[in-house]
Each structure stands twice: as C-alpha cells, then as structure tokens.
Amino acid sequence: VIVGAGPAGATAALNLAPCCKVLLIDARSEPSPRIGESLAPAARRLLVDMGLWEDFLRDGHTPCYLKQSVWGAPEPVSSDSLRDLDGPSYRLDRRRFEMRLRATAEARGAALLVPARVRSIARGQVGITLQLHLEQRPLAVQARVLIDASGRNSRLLYPLGATRRAYDALICGWLRGRVRQREPSSVTYTEAVEDGYWYTAALPDGQRMLAFHTDSNLPAANDLRSASRLLERARRSSSLWSQVVDSDFEACGRPRVCAAHSSMLEPLSGDHWFAAGDAAFSFDPLSSQGLLQALYSGLIVAQAAYGTLLGKPLQPAYVAMQQRIWRAYREHLHGFYSTEQRWSSRPFWARRMGAP
Ligand SMILES: Cc1cc2nc3c(=O)[nH]c(=O)nc-3n(C[C@H](O)[C@H](O)[C@H](O)COP(=O)(O)OP(=O)(O)OC[C@H]3O[C@@H](n4cnc5c(N)ncnc54)[C@H](O)[C@@H]3O)c2cc1C
C-alpha cells in the first residue's frame, strides 16, 4: 500500500505494479494547484529508464534554457543549459505531470483509491493496518508493506516510532499572475534580498509565478498573505521588478503560503514500512531538486519494498542511499547560502551561515 499519489508515490506504484499487487491511495481525486514546476535536467535519465519519456515530451512541458540569479552580488549572473549533457530543465504543467504518473501507475496494474484519506496506522498481524476514510465511510486495509509518500507534513509513521526533524523555518508565499502579452522569455530567476529570496518564472499556461521565501518567525513573513504587500516588496527589488516581472503583471487571487523548510524523518524505514519523497525528507526549494528526488526515491523504494516482499533485506541499502543524498544536499545548500555575504548580520542569513 502506498499512501500519497504525488510524484514519489505514483512513481513507486508504477514501478511496483508489474511485479505485485499495489494499492495507491490519495486524499485528493486530482492534484491540488501548487508551486513547484521546475524539473531538473537529470530527471530525463529517470524518465527514460522508467519508460515515461515519450509521454513526457507529448505532454508539452516547456524546456527552459536559461537561469538568472542575483546572488552574492547585485549584478545578475546567467547560466545556460547548452553544456549540460542532460539537456534543459523543464517548466512543468504540474497537474498534467502528476496526472500522467497516476495514469501510468494504473495502466501498469496499480489500483488507485481516491479520494481516500488515511487517518491512522498500526502494526497488524502480518504487516500494517491502515484506517481510511473513503467518501466519509471508514475502511480498514491490510498492507504487507507500507510506503508513506504523503508529503512533507506527514506524521503517518509516528505511531511506528518515526519522528520528523525540521532544520529551519522556511516558508514560501506565492502568487500567480496574468501577463498581458505571453512572454517570450523562459528565464528562471532567483534573487537574494535581505530577509530571504525571490523566485519567478513564466509558466507553460502563459501566467507567471512569483514567490518569496523567508522564515516563518521573521517580520517579513507577515507580508506573505497579502498580494499588495507581496507586490510592494517585489517592487522594492528593482532588479527583480524591471528585468523579470512584466509591469503588466496582474495578480490572480490571493497569495498562498506553504512550508518550504528542510526536514528529515528518522528513521527512514522500519519493519514493513518505508518513507519516500518529501515524507522521507524535504528540500529547500532553492535546490530545485524536490521532484527529482521524489522520482528517484519512488524508484528505489519500489526496489526495496519488492525485496521485503521476497524476504530479501534491501532496507539497509535503501536507507544508506537516502542518507547519502541527504548529506550531499545539506552540504550543497550550505555552500550555496554561504556565497551570499551581503546581509550576513540579518537573521535570515546569519541562521544559514553555521555548519551544515
Ligand atoms: C515552495 C516550494 C517550491 C518548490 N519548487 C520546486 C521546484 O521548482 N522544483 C522541484 O523539483 N521541486 C520543488 N519543490 C518540491 C516538490 O514540490 C516536492 O519535493 C514534491 O512535490 C514531493 O513529491 P511527493 O510525492 O513526495 O509529495 P507531494 O507532492 O506532497 O504529494 C503527497 C500526496 O499525498 C497526499 N496525501 C497527503 N496526506 C494524505 C493522507 N493522509 N491520505 C492520503 N493521501 C494523502 C496528497 O494529497 C498528495 O497528493 C518545491 C516545494 C516547495 C514547498
């Protein structure tokens, strides 16, 4: 049983389904509108290996050849993907991407149960018992192996002894906006400012995403829930405003706020269970690696779970691989934050200067 049909859960399901009986459960019939649309170039290898690449190309996600950042100095620095052996990154139609993964899991034999919310779990006689709500009705399901892929806020595995450790208090306020003319530019833009950092990119549907990241316990966080205050903040950053955000940017609706901190579940696996994707560990969006990691952990958790079903002890290898990824992520993140010294006395940056 896999809880969560996001990128990690659906990827685990589509890899496991040809080998064993898989039930994929999600609280939502369709993915919710959310931020997180930049897919790292290396994902191409995974999509090819898992037989997903042709569909991915057909689905019309937008290649993105240029990144620009204002980080460590006031001048924008550009980097292109021309020398990346994996090619460009992609700007996803996130809903379409997730629906495709779900549909592929079903086509390969997984049963998809939506909308069904898992309320609690407990050790069963063989494996794990889950209590769900399916259309308001309670339902009990037995799993020989449970994979928790229900995202960064998951506490599903706490009753089995796991706990989540948060490493910072990063949150993100984001706003979608209409732009009068469809922008030719496909630049992904990041800018460090004194209380956090900005991210903006044009989306495949012609809208623009504008997002500000800061710590939940800093005064700047008070501006995240108001479109006018968020835009006022963006205007103060002349480079962001003049170079990237078209002056005709017209906000659509209210900003949304979500958690964006680094966190890790400990342990990552136990008797008859595994955590994958953000439920295992969540990344700072600065890394742009969350989706890549969700796809990769979906693949390797499928191998480890299948090993458990066959009585082969692949759990330690799964945990060791995940821990290696986590350590590399922490070191890179620390290295990247350390290159920004202009506001080293401001709390947002001072908190990120210590050892990783
Ligand atoms: C602000 C922000 C920006 C980001 N930008 C990027 C980016 O540009 N590029 C990138 O690669 N990554 C980005 N990420 C990270 C990326 O979105 C995540 O890493 C990725 O979504 C993780 O996939 P997942 O399948 O593990 O979890 P999720 O995508 O969170 O999916 C979890 C699923 O579980 C379901 N669920 C939850 N609880 C239950 C329950 N009790 N019962 C049943 N179902 C349940 C949910 O409905 C959901 O479908 C960003 C993250 C943030 C916070």
mmCIF file of N, CA and C in Angstrom, residues 138-215:
data_model
loop_
_atom_site.group_PDB
_atom_site.id
_atom_site.type_symbol
_atom_site.label_atom_id
_atom_site.label_comp_id
_atom_site.label_asym_id
_atom_site.label_seq_id
_atom_site.Cartn_x
_atom_site.Cartn_y
_atom_site.Cartn_z
ATOM 1 N N PRO A 138 -15.609 4.818 7.039
ATOM 2 C CA PRO A 138 -14.340 4.226 7.472
ATOM 3 C C PRO A 138 -14.080 2.909 6.737
ATOM 4 N N LEU A 139 -12.821 2.622 6.548
ATOM 5 C CA LEU A 139 -12.436 1.398 5.836
ATOM 6 C C LEU A 139 -11.078 0.964 6.388
ATOM 7 N N ALA A 140 -10.900 -0.325 6.640
ATOM 8 C CA ALA A 140 -9.594 -0.828 7.114
ATOM 9 C C ALA A 140 -8.910 -1.585 5.981
ATOM 10 N N VAL A 141 -7.601 -1.362 5.830
ATOM 11 C CA VAL A 141 -6.825 -2.013 4.762
ATOM 12 C C VAL A 141 -5.587 -2.638 5.387
ATOM 13 N N GLN A 142 -5.267 -3.852 4.961
ATOM 14 C CA GLN A 142 -4.043 -4.521 5.451
ATOM 15 C C GLN A 142 -2.935 -4.362 4.410
ATOM 16 N N ALA A 143 -1.756 -3.983 4.851
ATOM 17 C CA ALA A 143 -0.622 -3.861 3.919
ATOM 18 C C ALA A 143 0.489 -4.800 4.364
ATOM 19 N N ARG A 144 1.026 -5.576 3.434
ATOM 20 C CA ARG A 144 2.228 -6.355 3.788
ATOM 21 C C ARG A 144 3.420 -5.406 3.877
ATOM 22 N N VAL A 145 3.407 -4.417 2.985
ATOM 23 C CA VAL A 145 4.437 -3.365 3.066
ATOM 24 C C VAL A 145 3.742 -2.020 2.860
ATOM 25 N N LEU A 146 4.099 -1.047 3.682
ATOM 26 C CA LEU A 146 3.526 0.291 3.569
ATOM 27 C C LEU A 146 4.612 1.267 3.106
ATOM 28 N N ILE A 147 4.272 2.073 2.097
ATOM 29 C CA ILE A 147 5.165 3.172 1.696
ATOM 30 C C ILE A 147 4.434 4.476 1.988
ATOM 31 N N ASP A 148 5.017 5.296 2.841
ATOM 32 C CA ASP A 148 4.435 6.617 3.084
ATOM 33 C C ASP A 148 5.058 7.612 2.113
ATOM 34 N N ALA A 149 4.231 8.111 1.187
ATOM 35 C CA ALA A 149 4.684 9.139 0.238
ATOM 36 C C ALA A 149 3.700 10.301 0.311
ATOM 37 N N SER A 150 3.254 10.616 1.540
ATOM 38 C CA SER A 150 2.186 11.607 1.658
ATOM 39 C C SER A 150 2.710 13.022 1.955
ATOM 40 N N GLY A 151 3.970 13.272 1.616
ATOM 41 C CA GLY A 151 4.437 14.652 1.589
ATOM 42 C C GLY A 151 5.106 15.136 2.871
ATOM 43 N N ARG A 152 5.544 16.403 2.818
ATOM 44 C CA ARG A 152 6.413 16.947 3.872
ATOM 45 C C ARG A 152 5.709 17.153 5.205
ATOM 46 N N ASN A 153 4.393 17.181 5.229
ATOM 47 C CA ASN A 153 3.710 17.375 6.509
ATOM 48 C C ASN A 153 3.293 16.060 7.159
ATOM 49 N N SER A 154 3.692 14.949 6.565
ATOM 50 C CA SER A 154 3.186 13.655 7.035
ATOM 51 C C SER A 154 3.667 13.308 8.450
ATOM 52 N N ARG A 155 2.697 12.817 9.246
ATOM 53 C CA ARG A 155 3.035 12.268 10.567
ATOM 54 C C ARG A 155 2.550 10.824 10.651
ATOM 55 N N LEU A 156 2.260 10.283 9.482
ATOM 56 C CA LEU A 156 1.646 8.954 9.411
ATOM 57 C C LEU A 156 2.453 7.891 10.154
ATOM 58 N N LEU A 157 3.788 8.001 10.072
ATOM 59 C CA LEU A 157 4.632 6.926 10.617
ATOM 60 C C LEU A 157 5.000 7.144 12.081
ATOM 61 N N TYR A 158 4.515 8.222 12.687
ATOM 62 C CA TYR A 158 4.832 8.477 14.098
ATOM 63 C C TYR A 158 4.427 7.302 15.009
ATOM 64 N N PRO A 159 3.236 6.692 14.793
ATOM 65 C CA PRO A 159 2.868 5.579 15.689
ATOM 66 C C PRO A 159 3.831 4.388 15.594
ATOM 67 N N LEU A 160 4.630 4.327 14.522
ATOM 68 C CA LEU A 160 5.599 3.230 14.387
ATOM 69 C C LEU A 160 6.979 3.665 14.885
ATOM 70 N N GLY A 161 7.075 4.829 15.511
ATOM 71 C CA GLY A 161 8.330 5.240 16.145
ATOM 72 C C GLY A 161 9.141 6.249 15.357
ATOM 73 N N ALA A 162 8.640 6.703 14.219
ATOM 74 C CA ALA A 162 9.399 7.685 13.429
ATOM 75 C C ALA A 162 9.043 9.102 13.890
ATOM 76 N N THR A 163 10.009 10.023 13.760
ATOM 77 C CA THR A 163 9.725 11.440 14.037
ATOM 78 C C THR A 163 10.419 12.293 12.977
ATOM 79 N N ARG A 164 9.873 13.483 12.777
ATOM 80 C CA ARG A 164 10.436 14.371 11.756
ATOM 81 C C ARG A 164 11.219 15.482 12.429
ATOM 82 N N ARG A 165 12.418 15.728 11.903
ATOM 83 C CA ARG A 165 13.211 16.827 12.438
ATOM 84 C C ARG A 165 13.245 17.960 11.417
ATOM 85 N N ALA A 166 12.857 19.168 11.855
ATOM 86 C CA ALA A 166 12.906 20.334 10.964
ATOM 87 C C ALA A 166 14.244 21.040 11.179
ATOM 88 N N TYR A 167 14.873 21.470 10.099
ATOM 89 C CA TYR A 167 16.200 22.093 10.195
ATOM 90 C C TYR A 167 16.151 23.615 10.097
ATOM 91 N N ASP A 168 15.018 24.167 9.703
ATOM 92 C CA ASP A 168 14.872 25.622 9.632
ATOM 93 C C ASP A 168 13.392 25.933 9.599
ATOM 94 N N ALA A 169 13.040 27.206 9.421
ATOM 95 C CA ALA A 169 11.623 27.602 9.489
ATOM 96 C C ALA A 169 11.174 28.257 8.181
ATOM 97 N N LEU A 170 11.772 27.824 7.066
ATOM 98 C CA LEU A 170 11.486 28.484 5.775
ATOM 99 C C LEU A 170 10.023 28.282 5.349
ATOM 100 N N ILE A 171 9.390 29.371 4.915
ATOM 101 C CA ILE A 171 8.074 29.270 4.297
ATOM 102 C C ILE A 171 8.086 30.065 2.993
ATOM 103 N N CYS A 172 7.066 29.811 2.181
ATOM 104 C CA CYS A 172 7.008 30.457 0.861
ATOM 105 C C CYS A 172 5.623 31.055 0.656
ATOM 106 N N GLY A 173 5.581 32.310 0.198
ATOM 107 C CA GLY A 173 4.311 32.921 -0.212
ATOM 108 C C GLY A 173 4.358 33.074 -1.717
ATOM 109 N N TRP A 174 3.371 32.541 -2.416
ATOM 110 C CA TRP A 174 3.438 32.601 -3.884
ATOM 111 C C TRP A 174 2.132 33.078 -4.494
ATOM 112 N N LEU A 175 2.323 33.660 -5.650
ATOM 113 C CA LEU A 175 1.241 34.349 -6.332
ATOM 114 C C LEU A 175 1.370 34.030 -7.807
ATOM 115 N N ARG A 176 0.231 33.661 -8.422
ATOM 116 C CA ARG A 176 0.240 33.526 -9.884
ATOM 117 C C ARG A 176 -0.271 34.832 -10.470
ATOM 118 N N GLY A 177 0.246 35.217 -11.622
ATOM 119 C CA GLY A 177 -0.222 36.465 -12.216
ATOM 120 C C GLY A 177 -0.415 36.325 -13.712
ATOM 121 N N ARG A 178 -1.424 37.069 -14.209
ATOM 122 C CA ARG A 178 -1.596 37.135 -15.661
ATOM 123 C C ARG A 178 -0.610 38.151 -16.190
ATOM 124 N N VAL A 179 -0.047 37.902 -17.358
ATOM 125 C CA VAL A 179 0.776 38.931 -18.003
ATOM 126 C C VAL A 179 0.080 39.257 -19.311
ATOM 127 N N ARG A 180 0.048 40.523 -19.662
ATOM 128 C CA ARG A 180 -0.765 40.939 -20.821
ATOM 129 C C ARG A 180 -0.337 40.242 -22.098
ATOM 130 N N GLN A 181 0.996 40.247 -22.308
ATOM 131 C CA GLN A 181 1.483 39.555 -23.503
ATOM 132 C C GLN A 181 2.147 38.282 -23.038
ATOM 133 N N ARG A 182 1.911 37.209 -23.791
ATOM 134 C CA ARG A 182 2.600 35.976 -23.450
ATOM 135 C C ARG A 182 4.088 36.241 -23.604
ATOM 136 N N GLU A 183 4.848 35.949 -22.538
ATOM 137 C CA GLU A 183 6.256 36.351 -22.560
ATOM 138 C C GLU A 183 7.103 35.388 -23.383
ATOM 139 N N PRO A 184 7.978 35.908 -24.220
ATOM 140 C CA PRO A 184 8.854 35.023 -24.963
ATOM 141 C C PRO A 184 9.922 34.414 -24.051
ATOM 142 N N SER A 185 10.235 35.114 -22.952
ATOM 143 C CA SER A 185 11.343 34.703 -22.096
ATOM 144 C C SER A 185 11.017 33.439 -21.314
ATOM 145 N N SER A 186 11.976 32.517 -21.246
ATOM 146 C CA SER A 186 11.740 31.343 -20.401
ATOM 147 C C SER A 186 12.814 31.292 -19.316
ATOM 148 N N VAL A 187 13.231 32.468 -18.866
ATOM 149 C CA VAL A 187 14.274 32.554 -17.848
ATOM 150 C C VAL A 187 13.700 32.186 -16.481
ATOM 151 N N THR A 188 14.457 31.394 -15.729
ATOM 152 C CA THR A 188 14.123 31.155 -14.332
ATOM 153 C C THR A 188 14.986 32.097 -13.504
ATOM 154 N N TYR A 189 14.358 32.855 -12.615
ATOM 155 C CA TYR A 189 15.080 33.945 -11.959
ATOM 156 C C TYR A 189 15.025 33.795 -10.438
ATOM 157 N N THR A 190 16.198 33.888 -9.784
ATOM 158 C CA THR A 190 16.275 33.825 -8.321
ATOM 159 C C THR A 190 17.042 35.048 -7.838
ATOM 160 N N GLU A 191 16.573 35.675 -6.760
ATOM 161 C CA GLU A 191 17.297 36.839 -6.240
ATOM 162 C C GLU A 191 17.317 36.822 -4.710
ATOM 163 N N ALA A 192 18.529 36.972 -4.160
ATOM 164 C CA ALA A 192 18.665 37.084 -2.709
ATOM 165 C C ALA A 192 18.361 38.512 -2.286
ATOM 166 N N VAL A 193 17.587 38.666 -1.209
ATOM 167 C CA VAL A 193 17.322 40.000 -0.635
ATOM 168 C C VAL A 193 17.555 39.893 0.873
ATOM 169 N N GLU A 194 17.415 41.002 1.602
ATOM 170 C CA GLU A 194 17.905 40.975 2.985
ATOM 171 C C GLU A 194 17.166 40.021 3.920
ATOM 172 N N ASP A 195 15.885 39.716 3.604
ATOM 173 C CA ASP A 195 15.139 38.825 4.507
ATOM 174 C C ASP A 195 14.758 37.496 3.872
ATOM 175 N N GLY A 196 15.375 37.154 2.759
ATOM 176 C CA GLY A 196 15.021 35.891 2.128
ATOM 177 C C GLY A 196 15.423 35.861 0.675
ATOM 178 N N TYR A 197 14.635 35.159 -0.142
ATOM 179 C CA TYR A 197 14.938 35.162 -1.582
ATOM 180 C C TYR A 197 13.656 35.049 -2.421
ATOM 181 N N TRP A 198 13.763 35.596 -3.644
ATOM 182 C CA TRP A 198 12.670 35.569 -4.617
ATOM 183 C C TRP A 198 12.916 34.490 -5.663
ATOM 184 N N TYR A 199 11.809 34.020 -6.211
ATOM 185 C CA TYR A 199 11.883 33.126 -7.365
ATOM 186 C C TYR A 199 10.765 33.560 -8.294
ATOM 187 N N THR A 200 11.051 33.646 -9.581
ATOM 188 C CA THR A 200 9.965 33.905 -10.531
ATOM 189 C C THR A 200 10.248 33.188 -11.845
ATOM 190 N N ALA A 201 9.170 32.748 -12.491
ATOM 191 C CA ALA A 201 9.305 32.052 -13.771
ATOM 192 C C ALA A 201 7.982 32.145 -14.514
ATOM 193 N N ALA A 202 8.068 32.154 -15.850
ATOM 194 C CA ALA A 202 6.853 32.087 -16.663
ATOM 195 C C ALA A 202 6.381 30.640 -16.662
ATOM 196 N N LEU A 203 5.080 30.425 -16.627
ATOM 197 C CA LEU A 203 4.533 29.067 -16.571
ATOM 198 C C LEU A 203 4.080 28.620 -17.964
ATOM 199 N N PRO A 204 3.950 27.321 -18.194
ATOM 200 C CA PRO A 204 3.544 26.858 -19.530
ATOM 201 C C PRO A 204 2.202 27.420 -19.995
ATOM 202 N N ASP A 205 1.310 27.786 -19.058
ATOM 203 C CA ASP A 205 -0.001 28.325 -19.482
ATOM 204 C C ASP A 205 0.044 29.832 -19.750
ATOM 205 N N GLY A 206 1.242 30.425 -19.739
ATOM 206 C CA GLY A 206 1.362 31.849 -20.057
ATOM 207 C C GLY A 206 1.297 32.742 -18.835
ATOM 208 N N GLN A 207 0.941 32.185 -17.668
ATOM 209 C CA GLN A 207 0.953 33.001 -16.447
ATOM 210 C C GLN A 207 2.384 33.066 -15.893
ATOM 211 N N ARG A 208 2.537 33.879 -14.843
ATOM 212 C CA ARG A 208 3.846 33.972 -14.198
ATOM 213 C C ARG A 208 3.719 33.624 -12.728
ATOM 214 N N MET A 209 4.714 32.915 -12.227
ATOM 215 C CA MET A 209 4.776 32.566 -10.802
ATOM 216 C C MET A 209 5.733 33.531 -10.121
ATOM 217 N N LEU A 210 5.303 34.082 -8.991
ATOM 218 C CA LEU A 210 6.174 34.964 -8.217
ATOM 219 C C LEU A 210 6.163 34.461 -6.784
ATOM 220 N N ALA A 211 7.331 34.155 -6.235
ATOM 221 C CA ALA A 211 7.355 33.534 -4.901
ATOM 222 C C ALA A 211 8.436 34.164 -4.047
ATOM 223 N N PHE A 212 8.083 34.410 -2.779
ATOM 224 C CA PHE A 212 9.059 34.945 -1.828
ATOM 225 C C PHE A 212 9.238 33.944 -0.692
ATOM 226 N N HIS A 213 10.499 33.709 -0.313
ATOM 227 C CA HIS A 213 10.813 32.744 0.742
ATOM 228 C C HIS A 213 11.475 33.461 1.906
ATOM 229 N N THR A 214 10.962 33.216 3.098
ATOM 230 C CA THR A 214 11.575 33.778 4.300
ATOM 231 C C THR A 214 11.286 32.832 5.459
ATOM 232 N N ASP A 215 11.717 33.182 6.661
ATOM 233 C CA ASP A 215 11.434 32.307 7.806
ATOM 234 C C ASP A 215 10.099 32.687 8.441
#
